[in-house]
CSV table of N, CA and C in Angstrom, one decimal:
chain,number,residue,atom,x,y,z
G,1,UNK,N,0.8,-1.2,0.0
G,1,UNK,CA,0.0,0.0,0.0
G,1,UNK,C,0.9,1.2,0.0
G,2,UNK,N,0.4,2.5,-0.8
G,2,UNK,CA,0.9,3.1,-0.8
G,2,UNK,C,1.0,4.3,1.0
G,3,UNK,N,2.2,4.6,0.9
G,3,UNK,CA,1.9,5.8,2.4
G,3,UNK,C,1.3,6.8,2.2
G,4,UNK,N,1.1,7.5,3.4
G,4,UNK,CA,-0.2,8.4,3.4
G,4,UNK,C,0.7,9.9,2.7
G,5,UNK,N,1.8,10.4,2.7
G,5,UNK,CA,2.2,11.2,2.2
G,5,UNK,C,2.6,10.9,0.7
G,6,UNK,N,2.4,9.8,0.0
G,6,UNK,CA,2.7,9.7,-1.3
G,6,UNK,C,1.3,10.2,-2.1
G,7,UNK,N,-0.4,10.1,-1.2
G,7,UNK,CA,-1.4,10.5,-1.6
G,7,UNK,C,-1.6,11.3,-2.0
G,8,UNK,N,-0.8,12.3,-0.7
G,8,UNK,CA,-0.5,13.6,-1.0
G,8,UNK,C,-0.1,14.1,-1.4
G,9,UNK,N,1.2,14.0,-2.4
G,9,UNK,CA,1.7,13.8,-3.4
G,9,UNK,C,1.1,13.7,-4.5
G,10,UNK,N,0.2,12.4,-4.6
G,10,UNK,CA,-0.9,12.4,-5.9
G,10,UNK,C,-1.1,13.7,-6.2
G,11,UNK,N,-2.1,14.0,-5.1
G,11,UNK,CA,-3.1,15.1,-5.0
G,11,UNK,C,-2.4,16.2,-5.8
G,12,UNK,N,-1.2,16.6,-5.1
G,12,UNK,CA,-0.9,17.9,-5.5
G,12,UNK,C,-0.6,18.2,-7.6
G,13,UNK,N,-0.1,16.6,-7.5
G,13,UNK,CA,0.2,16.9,-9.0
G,13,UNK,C,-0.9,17.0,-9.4
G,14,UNK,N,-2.1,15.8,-8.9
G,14,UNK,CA,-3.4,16.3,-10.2
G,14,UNK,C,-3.7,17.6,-9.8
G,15,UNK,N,-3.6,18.3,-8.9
G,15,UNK,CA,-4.1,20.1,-8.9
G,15,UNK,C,-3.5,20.7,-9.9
G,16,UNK,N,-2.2,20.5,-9.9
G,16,UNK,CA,-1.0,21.1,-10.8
G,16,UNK,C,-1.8,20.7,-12.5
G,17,UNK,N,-1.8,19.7,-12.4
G,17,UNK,CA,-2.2,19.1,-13.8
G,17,UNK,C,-3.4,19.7,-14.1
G,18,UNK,N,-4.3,20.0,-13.3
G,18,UNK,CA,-5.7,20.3,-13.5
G,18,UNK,C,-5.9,21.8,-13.8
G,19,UNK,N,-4.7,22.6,-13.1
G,19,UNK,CA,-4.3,23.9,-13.0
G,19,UNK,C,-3.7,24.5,-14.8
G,20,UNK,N,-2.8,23.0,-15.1
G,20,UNK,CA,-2.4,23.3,-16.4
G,20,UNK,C,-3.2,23.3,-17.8
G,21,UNK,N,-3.8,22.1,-17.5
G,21,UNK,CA,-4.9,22.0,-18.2
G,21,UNK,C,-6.2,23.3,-18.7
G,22,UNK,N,-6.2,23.5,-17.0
G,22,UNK,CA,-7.7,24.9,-17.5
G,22,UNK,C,-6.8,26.0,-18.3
G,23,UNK,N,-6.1,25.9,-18.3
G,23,UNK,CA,-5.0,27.6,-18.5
G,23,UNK,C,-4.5,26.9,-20.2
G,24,UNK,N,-4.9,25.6,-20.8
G,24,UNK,CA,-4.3,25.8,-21.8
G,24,UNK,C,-6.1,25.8,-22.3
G,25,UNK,N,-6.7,25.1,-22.0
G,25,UNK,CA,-8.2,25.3,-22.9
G,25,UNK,C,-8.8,26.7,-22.8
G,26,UNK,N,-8.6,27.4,-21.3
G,26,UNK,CA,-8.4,29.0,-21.9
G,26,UNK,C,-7.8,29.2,-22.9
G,27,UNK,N,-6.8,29.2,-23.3
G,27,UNK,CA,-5.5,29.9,-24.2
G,27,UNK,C,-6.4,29.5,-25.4
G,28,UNK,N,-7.3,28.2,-25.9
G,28,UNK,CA,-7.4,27.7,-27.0
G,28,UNK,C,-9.2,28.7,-27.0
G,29,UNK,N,-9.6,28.4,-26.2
G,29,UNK,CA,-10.7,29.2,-26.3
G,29,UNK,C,-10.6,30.5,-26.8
G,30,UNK,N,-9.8,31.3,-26.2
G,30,UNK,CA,-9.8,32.5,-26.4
G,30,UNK,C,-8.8,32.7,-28.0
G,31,UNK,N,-8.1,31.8,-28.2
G,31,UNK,CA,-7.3,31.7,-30.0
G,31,UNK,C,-8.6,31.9,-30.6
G,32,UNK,N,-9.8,30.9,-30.1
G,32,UNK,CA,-11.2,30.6,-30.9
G,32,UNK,C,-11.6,31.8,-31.0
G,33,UNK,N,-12.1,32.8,-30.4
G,33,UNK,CA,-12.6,34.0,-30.1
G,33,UNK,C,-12.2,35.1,-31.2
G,34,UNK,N,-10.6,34.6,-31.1
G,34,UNK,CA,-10.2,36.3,-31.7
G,34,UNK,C,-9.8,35.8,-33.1
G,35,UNK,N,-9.4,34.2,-33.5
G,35,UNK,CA,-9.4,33.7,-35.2
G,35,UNK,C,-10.9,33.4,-36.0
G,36,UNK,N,-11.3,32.9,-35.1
G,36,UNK,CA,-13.2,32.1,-35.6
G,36,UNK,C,-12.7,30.6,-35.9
G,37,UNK,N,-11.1,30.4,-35.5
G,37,UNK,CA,-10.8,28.6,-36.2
G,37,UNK,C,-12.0,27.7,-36.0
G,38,UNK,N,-12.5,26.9,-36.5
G,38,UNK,CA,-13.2,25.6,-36.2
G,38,UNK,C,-12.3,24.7,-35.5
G,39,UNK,N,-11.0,24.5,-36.3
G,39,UNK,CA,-10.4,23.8,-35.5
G,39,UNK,C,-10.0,24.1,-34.1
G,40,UNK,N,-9.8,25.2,-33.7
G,40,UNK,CA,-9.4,25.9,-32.3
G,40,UNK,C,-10.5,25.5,-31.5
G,41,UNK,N,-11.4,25.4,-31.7
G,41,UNK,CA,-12.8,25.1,-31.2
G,41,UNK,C,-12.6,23.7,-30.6
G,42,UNK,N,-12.7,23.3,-31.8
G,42,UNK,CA,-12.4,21.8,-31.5
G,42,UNK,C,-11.7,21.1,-30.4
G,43,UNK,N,-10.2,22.3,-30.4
G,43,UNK,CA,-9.2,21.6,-29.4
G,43,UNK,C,-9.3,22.4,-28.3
G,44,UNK,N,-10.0,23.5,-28.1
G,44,UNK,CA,-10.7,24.1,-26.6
G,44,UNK,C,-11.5,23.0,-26.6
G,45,UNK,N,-12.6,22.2,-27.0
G,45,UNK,CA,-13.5,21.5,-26.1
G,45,UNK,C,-12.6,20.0,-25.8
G,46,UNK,N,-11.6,19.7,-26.7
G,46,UNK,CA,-11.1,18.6,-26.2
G,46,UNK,C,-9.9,19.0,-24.7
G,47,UNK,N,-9.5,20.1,-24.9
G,47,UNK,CA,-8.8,20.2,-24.0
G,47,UNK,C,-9.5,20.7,-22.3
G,48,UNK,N,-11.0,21.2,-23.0
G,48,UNK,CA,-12.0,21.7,-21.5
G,48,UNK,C,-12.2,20.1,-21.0
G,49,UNK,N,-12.4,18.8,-21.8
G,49,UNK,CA,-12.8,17.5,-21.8
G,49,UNK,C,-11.5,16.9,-20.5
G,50,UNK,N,-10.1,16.9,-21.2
G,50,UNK,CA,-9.3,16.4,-20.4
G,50,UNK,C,-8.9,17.5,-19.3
G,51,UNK,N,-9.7,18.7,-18.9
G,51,UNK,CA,-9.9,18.9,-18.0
G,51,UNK,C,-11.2,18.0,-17.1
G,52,UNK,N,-11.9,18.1,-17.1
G,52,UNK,CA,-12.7,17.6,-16.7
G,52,UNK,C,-12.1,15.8,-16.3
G,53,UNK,N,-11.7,15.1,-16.8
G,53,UNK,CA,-10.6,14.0,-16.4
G,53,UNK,C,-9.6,14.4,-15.1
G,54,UNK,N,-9.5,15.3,-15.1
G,54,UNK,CA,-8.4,15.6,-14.0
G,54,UNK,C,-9.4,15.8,-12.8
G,55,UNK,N,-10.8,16.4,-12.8
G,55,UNK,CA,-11.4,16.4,-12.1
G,55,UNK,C,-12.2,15.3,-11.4
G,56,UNK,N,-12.3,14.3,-12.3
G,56,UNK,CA,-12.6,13.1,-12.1
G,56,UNK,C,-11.8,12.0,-11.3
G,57,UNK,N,-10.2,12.8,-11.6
G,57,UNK,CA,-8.9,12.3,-10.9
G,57,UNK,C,-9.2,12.3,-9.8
G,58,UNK,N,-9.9,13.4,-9.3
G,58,UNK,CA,-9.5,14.4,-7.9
G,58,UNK,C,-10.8,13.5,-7.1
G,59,UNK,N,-11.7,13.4,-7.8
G,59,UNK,CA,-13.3,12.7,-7.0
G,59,UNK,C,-12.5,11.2,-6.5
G,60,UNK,N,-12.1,10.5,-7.6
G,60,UNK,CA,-11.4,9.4,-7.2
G,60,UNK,C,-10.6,9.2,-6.1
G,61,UNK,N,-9.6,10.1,-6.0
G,61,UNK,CA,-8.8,10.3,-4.9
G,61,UNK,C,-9.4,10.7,-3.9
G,62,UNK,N,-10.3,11.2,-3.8
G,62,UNK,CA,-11.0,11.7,-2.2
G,62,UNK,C,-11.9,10.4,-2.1
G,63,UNK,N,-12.9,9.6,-2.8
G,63,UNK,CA,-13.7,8.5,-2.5
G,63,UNK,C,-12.6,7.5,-2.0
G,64,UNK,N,-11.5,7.7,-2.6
G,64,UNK,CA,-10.1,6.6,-2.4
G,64,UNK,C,-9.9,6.4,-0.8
G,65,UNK,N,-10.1,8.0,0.2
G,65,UNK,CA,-9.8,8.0,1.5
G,65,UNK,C,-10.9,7.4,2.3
G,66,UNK,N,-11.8,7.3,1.4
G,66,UNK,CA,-13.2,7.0,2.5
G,66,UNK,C,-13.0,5.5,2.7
G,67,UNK,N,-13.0,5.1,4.1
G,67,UNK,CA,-13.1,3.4,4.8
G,67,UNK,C,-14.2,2.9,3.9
G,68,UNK,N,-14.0,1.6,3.5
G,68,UNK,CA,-14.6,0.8,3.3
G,68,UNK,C,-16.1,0.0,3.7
G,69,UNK,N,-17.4,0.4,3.2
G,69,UNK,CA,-18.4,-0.1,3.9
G,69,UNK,C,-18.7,-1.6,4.4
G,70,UNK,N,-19.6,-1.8,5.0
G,70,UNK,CA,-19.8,-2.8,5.4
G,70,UNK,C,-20.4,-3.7,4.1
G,71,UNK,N,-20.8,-3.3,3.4
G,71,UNK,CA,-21.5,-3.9,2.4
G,71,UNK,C,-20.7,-4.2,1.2
């Protein structure tokens, strides 16, 4: 099993990761905005998408801490 400080560890990178992520589908959104690319579009919603993955990271890792039910 992993130790309780390596978790937190996890954590921090997926914030970092999650932190990087939103700041690049900004960057692509707003390319979208001021060119009209379709394709920019495209890769703002895939890049808002693998945000949202990182978020999903983060749910994971907190249900991860919760003890185990009885059931």
């Amino acid at each position: 099993m992993a130790a309780t400080g390596s978790h937190k560890g996890s954590t921090t990178v997926v914030y970092a990761a999650l932190a990087g992520r939103l700041a690049i589908a900004a960057t692509k959104f707003a390319a979208f905005v001021l060119t009209g690319s379709s394709a920019m579009l495209t890769e703002a919603i895939h890049s808002s998408v693998d945000t949202g993955n990182q978020g999903l990271l983060l749910l994971g890792l907190a249900r991860a801490k919760k003890p185990p039910s009885e059931t």
